[in-house]
Amino acid sequence: MMTNEDLVRDLRLSDGAARRPYLAGISCTRLASFAFTALALGTVGALTLIFILQSLPVWQDEGIGYLTGGKWFYRVQTFGALPMIYGTLTVALIALLLAAPIGIGAAIFTSEFLPARVRLAVKITIELLAGVPSVVYGLIGILLLRDWIYELFARFDLLSGDTLLTAGVLLGVMILPTVMTLADDALRSVPAEQRRAARGLGLTATETVLAVTIPQAGRGLIAALLLGLGRALGETIAVFLVVGRQDNNLPANIFSPRAWLESGQTLSSKLGGSETNIAYGDPLHWAAMVGLALILMTMVLAATIGGAWQRKTKYAPSI
Amino acid sequence: MKRLLTFVAAIAATQLASAETLKINGSTTVNLPVAEAAEELRAQKKLDIQVDTQGGSSGGISGVGDGLVQLGMSSKSISDADRAKYPKVNFNPIHIGEDAVAMIVSRDVWEGGVKSLTQQQLRDIYEGRITDWKDVGGKPQRIAFFNKEPGRGTWEVFAHWLYGDAKKAPQVSFPEVGGNEETRNKVSSTRGAMSQLSASWTDNQKVFALGIKADAGEVVQPTPENIVSRRYGMSRPLFLLTNGEPQGDARTFVDFMLGSRGQELVKKHGYLSIAELKQR
């Protein structure tokens, strides 16, 4: 048990720089934090390296066709990942199309028009959405969204309610809190003086938002979208449950929204499926599955790094 | 310091306890009676049993192969490929019952007049030559075929029955479904839907089991009598899977499944018991 006296002694010890623990002249705190950072970075590096090494056989076997091939039949050792890359990008794009206007719109409202207290309440409520486990979203998707999309687009003669659109809409809801809360932070980081100056020049509240706040928070808003995109790309279980998991369903025209009403497969739904179990032990098939993970990781990393970079380099506008 | 030691000891203790957990994984089909048996054994003999259905039959086989579980559940036989993949493992399948695979359709198809199909019609649908129910005697409606995902025992039985060997089945890409529950839900909520499903899961209220029409025009339903007599061909054995002879709790579990109560559970879930199969 720590007595009161112990506590007081501890406090005294920690008081004053001279008594901080040092190891060979280097602060232990510094050393420890360096070690943890190195560990975290090393894990990412090692993971990437393992993914590259383990996926080597499929690159050797399929070459660039692994990325551009439209057929995936593991039973005859044909591996083309394009339909899954298409599925992943399409689903994430739909999610962004939905989450961008709603998320940024909500952020403008909370940050520019709500009193501070209410703003926090609204923000926390929306952030609660981010705490809902993704499998719950998936189940809601199965229960409500599938049937809703199925009936809503019935005249397009859908084959079933499991479509890229269903997955995209579900993902849109899931990344909404990320987009909204980061966009809100970006808008709040614009100094109040700027707004006051604008209002002082006679701009209305709306004009201030459109002409001053949004342009200045621009990079932060893009960062919010990119980080939302990163989350959408990697999400697995909710997508898995409603995307239909149909391989090789590459549409004739990949820009056609009509194809959004078809079942598809994403990189993550493929990885979350039963093939990962089967692939283990077959070097080429396993390499192909690890290769999918590598592609997915590259995409998520690109979005996340892009987002972080946009967020970091803030600038004062030259007026 | 004392507290830390207590903490470490507590963690060590839970580790030791979990080492005795009987882990079971595999086919959702076999899971039905097994999960219920596990519940009874937990209550009666205070056994610590954990039952999971990750990856279907393949998940059960690889679980035993990798030594992750003591008992696998499989609704397909161990193939030579499985044995080659795990050369050090002595797979020991224990036959606990038999189940048939039914071709199921949604209500609108059933009420539209499709009650049975021939093997040839099934092949045409599977290979995409027939895509509308009107071509097999139903009302005009696109066929939404949900294929069982790779590794599922149900799919293996279907492909084996339709093509003589699962390896000879053509490469097709349909939307995929996993466990029996998902299959039933998706088929019942989609117009013109069809899939393969464990016969015991068909209820003829939400999803409807098609009969198989012989070339002579005779229709065979997936009933227990027809499965025992092998007139209905799409059936499969249900296995518990161990590495070598089962030991300890695994032994207790296997004995329970093969005993009278375990076999009652097998029958309760619509499967054929070992005794019934011996009438063959």
Coordinates of C-alpha atoms in Angstrom, one line a residue:
Chain A
M1 CA 0.0 0.0 0.0
M2 CA 1.2 3.5 -0.8
T3 CA 0.8 5.7 2.3
N4 CA 0.4 9.4 2.1
E5 CA 4.0 9.9 3.1
D6 CA 5.1 7.8 0.1
L7 CA 3.0 9.8 -2.1
V8 CA 4.4 13.0 -0.9
R9 CA 7.9 11.7 -1.3
D10 CA 7.1 10.6 -4.8
L11 CA 5.8 14.0 -5.7
R12 CA 8.9 15.6 -4.3
L13 CA 11.1 13.3 -6.3
S14 CA 9.3 14.1 -9.5
D15 CA 9.6 17.7 -8.7
G16 CA 12.6 19.4 -10.4
A17 CA 14.4 18.5 -13.5
A18 CA 17.6 17.5 -11.7
R19 CA 16.0 14.4 -10.2
R20 CA 14.5 13.0 -13.3
P21 CA 15.8 9.5 -14.1
Y22 CA 18.6 9.6 -16.6
L23 CA 20.4 6.8 -18.3
A24 CA 23.9 7.5 -19.6
G25 CA 22.9 11.1 -20.0
I26 CA 19.7 10.5 -22.0
S27 CA 16.3 11.0 -20.5
C28 CA 14.5 7.7 -19.9
T29 CA 11.2 9.2 -21.0
R30 CA 12.8 10.2 -24.3
L31 CA 14.4 6.8 -24.7
A32 CA 11.1 4.9 -24.0
S33 CA 9.0 7.1 -26.3
F34 CA 11.6 6.6 -29.0
A35 CA 11.5 2.9 -28.5
F36 CA 7.7 2.8 -28.8
T37 CA 7.7 4.9 -31.9
A38 CA 10.4 2.7 -33.4
L39 CA 8.3 -0.3 -32.5
A40 CA 5.2 1.1 -34.2
L41 CA 7.0 2.1 -37.3
G42 CA 8.9 -1.2 -37.4
T43 CA 5.6 -3.1 -37.2
V44 CA 4.3 -1.3 -40.3
G45 CA 7.6 -1.8 -42.1
A46 CA 7.8 -5.4 -41.2
L47 CA 4.2 -6.0 -42.1
T48 CA 4.7 -4.5 -45.6
L49 CA 7.9 -6.5 -46.0
I50 CA 6.1 -9.7 -45.1
F51 CA 3.2 -8.9 -47.4
I52 CA 5.6 -8.2 -50.3
L53 CA 7.7 -11.4 -49.7
Q54 CA 4.7 -13.6 -49.2
S55 CA 2.9 -12.3 -52.3
L56 CA 6.0 -12.7 -54.5
P57 CA 4.9 -16.0 -56.2
V58 CA 1.7 -14.4 -57.6
W59 CA 3.6 -11.5 -59.1
Q60 CA 6.0 -13.9 -60.7
D61 CA 3.2 -16.1 -62.0
E62 CA 0.7 -13.4 -63.2
G63 CA 3.0 -10.4 -63.6
I64 CA 1.1 -7.1 -64.1
G65 CA -1.9 -9.2 -65.1
Y66 CA -2.5 -9.7 -61.4
L67 CA -3.6 -6.1 -61.2
T68 CA -5.2 -5.8 -64.6
G69 CA -6.7 -9.3 -65.0
G70 CA -10.5 -9.6 -64.7
K71 CA -10.7 -13.3 -63.8
W72 CA -10.2 -14.9 -60.4
F73 CA -10.7 -18.6 -60.3
Y74 CA -8.6 -20.1 -57.6
R75 CA -9.5 -23.7 -58.5
V76 CA -7.7 -23.3 -61.8
Q77 CA -5.0 -21.0 -60.4
T78 CA -6.1 -17.8 -62.3
F79 CA -5.7 -14.7 -60.3
G80 CA -6.8 -11.3 -61.5
A81 CA -7.6 -8.7 -58.9
L82 CA -9.1 -5.9 -61.1
P83 CA -12.8 -6.6 -60.3
M84 CA -12.0 -6.4 -56.6
I85 CA -10.0 -3.2 -57.0
Y86 CA -13.0 -1.8 -59.0
G87 CA -15.4 -3.0 -56.3
T88 CA -13.4 -1.4 -53.5
L89 CA -13.0 1.9 -55.2
T90 CA -16.7 2.1 -56.3
V91 CA -18.0 1.3 -52.9
A92 CA -15.7 3.9 -51.3
L93 CA -16.6 6.5 -53.9
I94 CA -20.3 6.0 -53.2
A95 CA -19.7 6.3 -49.5
L96 CA -17.8 9.6 -50.1
L97 CA -20.4 11.0 -52.4
L98 CA -22.9 10.5 -49.5
A99 CA -20.7 11.4 -46.6
A100 CA -19.1 14.4 -48.1
P101 CA -22.1 16.8 -48.4
I102 CA -23.8 15.5 -45.3
G103 CA -20.6 15.4 -43.1
I104 CA -19.2 18.8 -44.2
G105 CA -22.7 20.3 -44.2
A106 CA -23.2 19.1 -40.6
A107 CA -19.7 20.4 -39.7
I108 CA -20.5 23.8 -41.0
F109 CA -23.7 24.0 -39.0
T110 CA -22.1 22.8 -35.7
S111 CA -19.0 24.9 -36.0
E112 CA -20.4 28.1 -37.5
F113 CA -24.0 28.4 -36.3
L114 CA -24.3 26.5 -33.0
P115 CA -23.5 27.9 -29.6
A116 CA -20.4 26.2 -28.1
R117 CA -22.3 24.0 -25.7
V118 CA -24.9 22.6 -28.1
R119 CA -22.1 22.1 -30.6
L120 CA -20.3 19.8 -28.3
A121 CA -23.5 17.8 -27.6
V122 CA -24.2 17.4 -31.3
K123 CA -20.7 16.5 -32.1
I124 CA -20.5 13.9 -29.4
T125 CA -23.8 12.4 -30.5
I126 CA -22.5 12.1 -34.1
E127 CA -19.2 10.7 -32.8
L128 CA -21.2 8.0 -31.0
L129 CA -22.0 6.6 -34.5
A130 CA -18.3 5.8 -34.8
G131 CA -18.4 3.7 -31.7
V132 CA -21.0 1.3 -33.1
P133 CA -19.3 -2.0 -34.0
S134 CA -19.2 -2.5 -37.7
V135 CA -20.9 -5.9 -37.6
V136 CA -23.9 -4.1 -36.1
Y137 CA -23.9 -1.8 -39.1
G138 CA -23.8 -4.9 -41.3
L139 CA -26.8 -6.4 -39.6
I140 CA -28.7 -3.2 -39.9
G141 CA -27.7 -3.3 -43.6
I142 CA -29.1 -6.8 -44.0
L143 CA -32.3 -6.0 -42.1
L144 CA -33.2 -2.6 -43.6
L145 CA -30.9 -1.4 -46.3
R146 CA -30.8 -4.5 -48.5
D147 CA -34.6 -4.6 -48.8
W148 CA -34.9 -0.9 -49.1
I149 CA -32.5 -0.7 -52.1
Y150 CA -34.0 -3.8 -53.6
E151 CA -37.5 -2.3 -53.6
L152 CA -36.5 1.3 -54.4
F153 CA -34.6 0.3 -57.6
A154 CA -37.0 -2.5 -58.5
R155 CA -37.7 -1.1 -61.9
F156 CA -34.0 -1.5 -62.8
D157 CA -34.6 -5.2 -62.4
L158 CA -32.1 -5.9 -59.7
L159 CA -31.1 -9.4 -59.2
S160 CA -30.9 -9.0 -55.4
G161 CA -30.5 -6.4 -52.7
D162 CA -26.9 -7.2 -52.3
T163 CA -25.2 -4.5 -54.5
L164 CA -22.2 -2.2 -54.5
L165 CA -24.7 0.6 -53.9
T166 CA -26.0 -1.1 -50.7
A167 CA -22.4 -1.5 -49.4
G168 CA -21.6 2.1 -50.4
V169 CA -24.6 3.6 -48.7
L170 CA -23.8 1.6 -45.5
L171 CA -20.2 2.7 -45.6
G172 CA -21.3 6.3 -46.1
V173 CA -23.2 6.2 -42.8
M174 CA -20.2 4.5 -41.2
I175 CA -17.6 7.1 -42.3
L176 CA -20.0 10.1 -41.6
P177 CA -18.7 10.6 -38.1
T178 CA -15.1 10.6 -39.2
V179 CA -15.8 13.1 -42.0
M180 CA -18.0 15.3 -39.8
T181 CA -15.8 15.5 -36.8
L182 CA -12.6 16.1 -38.7
A183 CA -14.3 18.7 -40.9
D184 CA -15.6 20.4 -37.7
D185 CA -12.1 20.5 -36.3
A186 CA -10.8 22.0 -39.5
L187 CA -13.4 24.7 -39.5
R188 CA -12.9 25.5 -35.8
S189 CA -9.2 25.9 -36.4
V190 CA -9.8 29.0 -38.6
P191 CA -9.0 31.9 -36.2
A192 CA -12.0 33.8 -34.8
E193 CA -10.3 37.1 -35.9
Q194 CA -10.8 36.2 -39.5
R195 CA -14.5 35.7 -39.0
R196 CA -14.8 39.0 -37.0
A197 CA -12.8 40.8 -39.7
A198 CA -15.2 39.5 -42.3
R199 CA -18.3 40.4 -40.3
G200 CA -16.7 43.8 -39.7
L201 CA -16.4 44.3 -43.4
G202 CA -20.1 43.8 -43.6
L203 CA -20.3 40.2 -44.8
T204 CA -23.3 38.2 -43.6
A205 CA -22.8 35.1 -41.5
T206 CA -23.4 32.9 -44.6
E207 CA -21.0 35.0 -46.7
T208 CA -18.4 34.7 -44.0
V209 CA -18.7 30.9 -44.1
L210 CA -18.6 30.7 -47.9
A211 CA -15.9 33.3 -48.5
V212 CA -13.6 33.0 -45.5
T213 CA -14.0 29.9 -43.3
I214 CA -14.4 27.2 -46.0
P215 CA -11.6 28.4 -48.2
Q216 CA -9.2 28.7 -45.2
A217 CA -10.2 25.3 -43.9
G218 CA -10.0 23.8 -47.4
R219 CA -7.1 21.6 -46.8
G220 CA -8.5 20.4 -43.5
L221 CA -11.8 19.5 -45.2
I222 CA -10.0 17.6 -47.9
A223 CA -8.0 15.8 -45.2
A224 CA -11.3 14.9 -43.5
L225 CA -12.6 13.3 -46.8
L226 CA -9.3 11.5 -47.4
L227 CA -9.2 10.0 -43.8
G228 CA -12.9 9.0 -44.3
L229 CA -11.9 7.4 -47.6
G230 CA -9.2 5.5 -45.8
R231 CA -11.7 4.1 -43.4
A232 CA -14.1 3.2 -46.2
L233 CA -11.5 1.3 -48.1
G234 CA -10.5 -0.9 -45.2
E235 CA -13.9 -1.6 -43.7
T236 CA -14.6 -5.4 -44.0
I237 CA -17.4 -7.0 -42.1
A238 CA -20.3 -4.6 -42.9
V239 CA -19.4 -4.6 -46.6
F240 CA -19.0 -8.4 -46.5
L241 CA -22.5 -8.8 -45.4
V242 CA -24.2 -6.7 -48.1
V243 CA -22.0 -6.6 -51.1
G244 CA -23.0 -9.9 -52.5
R245 CA -19.5 -11.3 -52.8
Q246 CA -19.7 -12.0 -56.5
D247 CA -16.3 -12.5 -58.1
N248 CA -15.4 -11.3 -61.6
N249 CA -18.4 -9.0 -62.0
L250 CA -16.6 -6.3 -63.9
P251 CA -19.1 -4.2 -65.8
A252 CA -18.6 -3.4 -69.5
N253 CA -18.3 0.3 -68.6
I254 CA -16.7 0.9 -65.2
F255 CA -18.0 4.4 -65.1
S256 CA -21.6 3.4 -65.5
P257 CA -23.6 3.9 -62.3
R258 CA -26.0 1.2 -63.5
A259 CA -23.3 -1.3 -62.6
W260 CA -23.6 0.0 -59.0
L261 CA -26.8 -2.1 -58.8
E262 CA -25.0 -5.3 -59.4
S263 CA -23.4 -7.6 -56.8
G264 CA -19.7 -7.3 -56.5
Q265 CA -16.6 -8.1 -54.4
T266 CA -14.2 -5.8 -52.6
L267 CA -10.7 -6.5 -51.6
S268 CA -11.7 -6.6 -48.0
S269 CA -14.8 -8.8 -48.5
K270 CA -12.6 -11.3 -50.4
L271 CA -10.1 -11.3 -47.6
G272 CA -12.8 -11.7 -45.0
G273 CA -14.3 -14.6 -46.8
S274 CA -13.7 -18.3 -46.7
E275 CA -10.9 -18.3 -49.3
T276 CA -8.3 -17.2 -46.8
N277 CA -8.8 -20.5 -45.0
I278 CA -8.5 -22.5 -48.1
A279 CA -5.5 -20.6 -49.6
Y280 CA -3.4 -21.4 -46.6
G281 CA -1.0 -24.2 -47.7
D282 CA -1.2 -23.6 -51.4
P283 CA 1.8 -21.2 -52.1
L284 CA 0.3 -19.5 -55.2
H285 CA -3.2 -19.1 -53.9
W286 CA -1.9 -17.8 -50.5
A287 CA 0.4 -15.4 -52.4
A288 CA -2.6 -14.1 -54.3
M289 CA -4.6 -13.5 -51.1
V290 CA -1.6 -11.8 -49.4
G291 CA -1.3 -9.7 -52.6
L292 CA -4.8 -8.5 -52.2
A293 CA -3.9 -7.4 -48.7
L294 CA -0.9 -5.6 -50.0
I295 CA -3.0 -3.8 -52.6
L296 CA -5.5 -2.8 -50.0
M297 CA -2.9 -1.7 -47.6
T298 CA -1.3 0.5 -50.2
M299 CA -4.6 2.1 -51.0
V300 CA -5.5 2.8 -47.4
L301 CA -2.0 4.1 -46.7
A302 CA -2.1 6.4 -49.6
A303 CA -5.5 7.9 -48.5
T304 CA -4.3 8.2 -44.9
I305 CA -1.0 9.7 -45.6
G306 CA -2.6 12.1 -48.1
G307 CA -5.1 13.0 -45.5
A308 CA -2.5 13.5 -42.7
W309 CA -0.3 15.6 -45.1
Q310 CA -3.2 17.8 -46.0
R311 CA -4.0 18.3 -42.4
K312 CA -0.5 19.1 -41.3
T313 CA 0.5 21.8 -43.8
K314 CA -1.7 24.6 -42.8
Y315 CA -1.1 27.9 -44.3
A316 CA -2.2 31.5 -43.7
P317 CA -3.8 32.7 -46.9
S318 CA -2.0 35.6 -48.7
I319 CA -4.7 38.2 -49.0
Chain B
M1 CA 5.0 -5.5 -6.0
K2 CA 2.8 -8.0 -4.2
R3 CA -0.1 -6.7 -6.3
L4 CA 1.8 -7.2 -9.5
L5 CA 2.6 -10.8 -8.5
T6 CA -1.0 -11.5 -7.8
F7 CA -1.9 -10.1 -11.1
V8 CA 0.6 -12.2 -12.9
A9 CA -0.6 -15.3 -11.0
A10 CA -4.2 -14.5 -12.0
I11 CA -3.3 -14.2 -15.6
A12 CA -1.3 -17.5 -15.5
A13 CA -4.3 -19.2 -13.8
T14 CA -6.7 -18.1 -16.6
Q15 CA -4.2 -19.3 -19.2
L16 CA -4.0 -22.7 -17.5
A17 CA -7.8 -22.9 -17.4
S18 CA -8.2 -21.9 -21.0
A19 CA -5.7 -24.6 -22.0
E20 CA -8.4 -27.1 -20.9
T21 CA -11.1 -25.6 -23.0
L22 CA -12.4 -28.0 -25.6
K23 CA -12.4 -26.0 -28.8
I24 CA -14.7 -27.1 -31.7
N25 CA -14.9 -25.4 -35.0
G26 CA -16.3 -26.0 -38.5
S27 CA -19.5 -26.6 -40.5
T28 CA -22.7 -24.8 -39.6
T29 CA -24.6 -27.9 -40.6
V30 CA -22.8 -30.1 -38.0
N31 CA -22.9 -27.3 -35.6
L32 CA -26.6 -27.6 -34.9
P33 CA -26.6 -30.8 -32.9
V34 CA -23.0 -30.2 -31.7
A35 CA -23.8 -26.9 -30.1
E36 CA -26.8 -28.4 -28.3
A37 CA -24.7 -31.3 -27.1
A38 CA -22.0 -28.8 -25.9
E39 CA -24.7 -27.0 -23.9
E40 CA -25.8 -30.2 -22.2
L41 CA -22.3 -31.3 -21.5
R42 CA -21.4 -27.9 -20.0
A43 CA -24.4 -28.3 -17.6
Q44 CA -24.0 -32.0 -16.8
K45 CA -20.2 -32.5 -16.7
K46 CA -19.0 -28.9 -16.2
L47 CA -16.9 -29.2 -19.3
D48 CA -15.5 -25.9 -20.7
I49 CA -16.5 -26.1 -24.4
Q50 CA -16.2 -23.4 -27.1
V51 CA -18.0 -24.0 -30.4
D52 CA -17.4 -21.9 -33.5
T53 CA -18.3 -22.0 -37.2
Q54 CA -15.5 -20.1 -38.8
G55 CA -15.0 -21.0 -42.4
G56 CA -17.4 -24.0 -42.6
S57 CA -16.1 -27.5 -43.1
S58 CA -12.8 -26.2 -44.5
G59 CA -12.4 -24.2 -41.4
G60 CA -13.0 -27.3 -39.3
I61 CA -10.4 -29.3 -41.3
S62 CA -7.7 -26.6 -41.2
G63 CA -8.5 -26.0 -37.5
V64 CA -7.6 -29.6 -36.7
G65 CA -4.7 -29.5 -39.2
D66 CA -3.2 -26.5 -37.5
G67 CA -3.9 -27.8 -34.1
L68 CA -6.1 -24.8 -33.2
V69 CA -9.1 -27.0 -32.2
Q70 CA -9.4 -30.4 -30.7
L71 CA -12.5 -31.3 -32.6
G72 CA -13.4 -30.2 -36.2
M73 CA -16.9 -30.3 -37.7
S74 CA -17.1 -31.3 -41.3
S75 CA -19.9 -32.1 -43.7
K76 CA -17.5 -33.4 -46.3
S77 CA -15.0 -36.2 -46.4
I78 CA -11.3 -35.5 -45.9
S79 CA -9.8 -35.3 -49.3
D80 CA -6.3 -36.4 -50.3
A81 CA -5.4 -32.8 -50.8
D82 CA -6.3 -32.1 -47.2
R83 CA -4.1 -35.0 -46.1
A84 CA -1.3 -33.7 -48.3
K85 CA -1.6 -30.2 -46.9
Y86 CA -1.1 -31.5 -43.3
P87 CA 1.2 -34.6 -43.7
K88 CA 1.9 -34.7 -39.9
V89 CA -1.8 -34.8 -39.0
N90 CA -3.6 -38.1 -38.7
F91 CA -7.2 -37.1 -39.6
N92 CA -9.7 -39.3 -37.9
P93 CA -13.3 -38.6 -39.2
I94 CA -16.0 -39.9 -36.9
H95 CA -19.3 -40.4 -38.6
I96 CA -22.1 -39.0 -36.5
G97 CA -25.0 -38.7 -39.0
E98 CA -26.0 -37.9 -42.6
D99 CA -27.6 -34.9 -44.2
A100 CA -29.0 -34.2 -47.6
V101 CA -28.5 -31.0 -49.7
A102 CA -31.6 -29.6 -51.2
M103 CA -32.0 -27.1 -54.0
I104 CA -34.1 -24.4 -52.5
V105 CA -36.1 -21.6 -54.1
S106 CA -38.0 -18.5 -52.9
R107 CA -41.8 -18.5 -52.5
D108 CA -42.5 -16.7 -55.8
V109 CA -40.6 -19.4 -57.8
W110 CA -42.4 -22.2 -55.9
E111 CA -45.8 -20.6 -56.4
G112 CA -44.9 -19.8 -59.9
G113 CA -45.0 -23.5 -60.6
V114 CA -41.3 -24.7 -60.4
K115 CA -41.4 -27.7 -58.0
S116 CA -38.7 -29.8 -59.4
L117 CA -35.7 -29.7 -61.8
T118 CA -33.7 -32.3 -63.7
Q119 CA -30.0 -32.6 -63.3
Q120 CA -29.5 -31.2 -66.8
Q121 CA -31.7 -28.2 -66.0
L122 CA -29.6 -27.6 -62.9
R123 CA -26.4 -27.8 -64.9
D124 CA -27.8 -25.3 -67.4
I125 CA -28.7 -22.9 -64.6
Y126 CA -25.3 -23.3 -62.9
E127 CA -23.5 -22.7 -66.2
G128 CA -25.6 -19.7 -67.2
R129 CA -27.4 -21.2 -70.2
I130 CA -30.7 -20.8 -68.5
T131 CA -31.2 -17.5 -66.7
D132 CA -34.9 -17.2 -66.5
W133 CA -37.4 -19.3 -64.6
K134 CA -39.8 -19.3 -67.6
D135 CA -37.4 -21.6 -69.4
V136 CA -37.9 -24.3 -66.7
G137 CA -41.7 -24.0 -66.4
G138 CA -42.0 -21.0 -64.1
K139 CA -43.2 -17.5 -64.5
P140 CA -40.9 -15.0 -66.2
Q141 CA -38.3 -13.8 -63.6
R142 CA -34.6 -13.7 -63.7
I143 CA -32.9 -16.5 -61.8
A144 CA -30.9 -15.1 -58.8
F145 CA -28.6 -17.9 -58.0
F146 CA -26.7 -17.7 -54.7
N147 CA -23.7 -20.0 -54.7
K148 CA -22.4 -21.5 -51.5
E149 CA -19.0 -20.0 -50.9
P150 CA -15.8 -22.1 -51.4
G151 CA -15.0 -24.5 -48.6
R152 CA -18.6 -25.2 -47.7
G153 CA -19.5 -28.9 -47.5
T154 CA -22.9 -28.1 -49.1
W155 CA -21.2 -26.9 -52.2
E156 CA -18.9 -29.9 -52.4
V157 CA -21.9 -32.3 -52.2
F158 CA -23.8 -30.3 -54.8
A159 CA -20.9 -30.2 -57.2
H160 CA -20.0 -33.8 -56.7
W161 CA -23.5 -34.9 -57.3
L162 CA -24.0 -32.7 -60.4
Y163 CA -20.6 -33.2 -62.1
G164 CA -19.4 -36.5 -60.6
D165 CA -16.4 -34.8 -59.0
A166 CA -16.2 -31.4 -57.4
K167 CA -13.0 -30.7 -59.3
K168 CA -14.9 -31.1 -62.6
A169 CA -17.4 -28.4 -61.8
P170 CA -17.1 -25.4 -64.2
Q171 CA -15.7 -22.1 -63.0
V172 CA -18.6 -19.7 -62.4
S173 CA -19.0 -16.5 -60.5
F174 CA -22.3 -16.0 -58.6
P175 CA -23.0 -13.9 -55.6
E176 CA -21.9 -16.1 -52.7
V177 CA -23.5 -17.0 -49.4
G178 CA -21.9 -18.5 -46.4
G179 CA -23.7 -20.3 -43.5
N180 CA -27.2 -21.9 -43.7
E181 CA -28.9 -19.0 -41.9
E182 CA -27.6 -16.5 -44.4
T183 CA -28.5 -18.7 -47.3
R184 CA -32.1 -19.1 -46.1
N185 CA -32.5 -15.4 -45.4
K186 CA -31.1 -14.2 -48.7
V187 CA -33.2 -16.7 -50.7
S188 CA -36.4 -15.9 -48.9
S189 CA -36.0 -12.2 -49.3
T190 CA -35.1 -12.2 -53.0
R191 CA -37.4 -12.7 -55.9
G192 CA -36.5 -15.6 -58.2
A193 CA -33.8 -16.8 -55.8
M194 CA -32.2 -20.2 -55.7
S195 CA -29.4 -21.8 -53.7
Q196 CA -28.1 -25.0 -52.2
L197 CA -29.1 -25.6 -48.6
S198 CA -28.8 -28.4 -46.0
A199 CA -32.1 -30.2 -46.4
S200 CA -32.7 -30.0 -42.6
W201 CA -32.8 -26.2 -42.9
T202 CA -35.6 -26.1 -45.4
D203 CA -38.9 -25.2 -43.8
N204 CA -41.2 -25.0 -46.8
Q205 CA -42.5 -21.8 -45.5
K206 CA -39.8 -19.3 -46.3
V207 CA -37.8 -21.4 -48.6
F208 CA -38.9 -24.4 -50.6
A209 CA -37.0 -27.6 -51.4
L210 CA -37.2 -28.7 -55.1
G211 CA -37.6 -32.3 -56.0
I212 CA -35.1 -33.8 -58.4
K213 CA -36.7 -35.1 -61.6
A214 CA -35.3 -38.2 -63.1
D215 CA -35.1 -38.6 -66.9
A216 CA -38.1 -40.9 -66.7
G217 CA -40.1 -38.1 -65.2
E218 CA -40.2 -39.4 -61.7
V219 CA -39.7 -36.8 -59.0
V220 CA -37.6 -37.6 -55.9
Q221 CA -38.0 -35.4 -52.8
P222 CA -35.2 -35.1 -50.2
T223 CA -37.0 -37.1 -47.5
P224 CA -35.3 -39.3 -44.9
E225 CA -36.6 -42.5 -46.6
N226 CA -35.2 -41.4 -50.0
I227 CA -31.9 -40.4 -48.5
V228 CA -31.5 -43.8 -46.7
S229 CA -32.4 -45.7 -49.8
R230 CA -30.0 -43.4 -51.8
R231 CA -32.8 -42.6 -54.3
Y232 CA -32.1 -39.0 -53.5
G233 CA -28.4 -38.7 -54.4
M234 CA -27.4 -35.3 -53.0
S235 CA -26.5 -36.4 -49.5
R236 CA -23.4 -36.3 -47.4
P237 CA -21.9 -37.7 -44.2
L238 CA -21.5 -35.5 -41.1
F239 CA -18.2 -35.8 -39.2
L240 CA -16.5 -34.9 -36.1
L241 CA -12.9 -34.7 -36.8
T242 CA -9.9 -35.4 -34.6
N243 CA -6.2 -35.7 -34.9
G244 CA -5.6 -39.4 -34.1
E245 CA -7.8 -41.0 -31.4
P246 CA -9.7 -38.4 -29.4
Q247 CA -8.4 -37.9 -25.8
G248 CA -9.8 -36.5 -22.6
D249 CA -12.8 -34.1 -23.0
A250 CA -12.8 -34.7 -26.8
R251 CA -13.3 -38.4 -26.1
T252 CA -16.1 -37.6 -23.7
F253 CA -17.7 -35.4 -26.4
V254 CA -17.4 -37.9 -29.2
D255 CA -18.9 -40.6 -27.0
F256 CA -21.8 -38.4 -26.1
M257 CA -22.5 -37.6 -29.8
L258 CA -22.5 -41.3 -30.7
G259 CA -24.5 -42.2 -27.6
S260 CA -28.3 -42.3 -27.5
R261 CA -28.7 -38.6 -26.4
G262 CA -26.3 -37.3 -29.0
Q263 CA -28.0 -39.3 -31.8
E264 CA -31.3 -38.0 -30.6
L265 CA -30.0 -34.5 -31.1
V266 CA -28.8 -35.5 -34.6
K267 CA -32.3 -36.6 -35.5
K268 CA -33.9 -33.6 -33.8
H269 CA -32.2 -31.3 -36.3
G270 CA -33.5 -33.3 -39.3
Y271 CA -30.5 -35.4 -40.0
L272 CA -30.3 -39.2 -40.2
S273 CA -28.8 -41.0 -37.2
I274 CA -26.2 -43.7 -37.6
A275 CA -28.8 -46.4 -36.7
E276 CA -31.0 -45.2 -39.5
L277 CA -28.2 -45.3 -42.0
K278 CA -27.4 -48.9 -41.0
Q279 CA -30.7 -49.9 -42.4
R280 CA -29.3 -49.4 -45.9

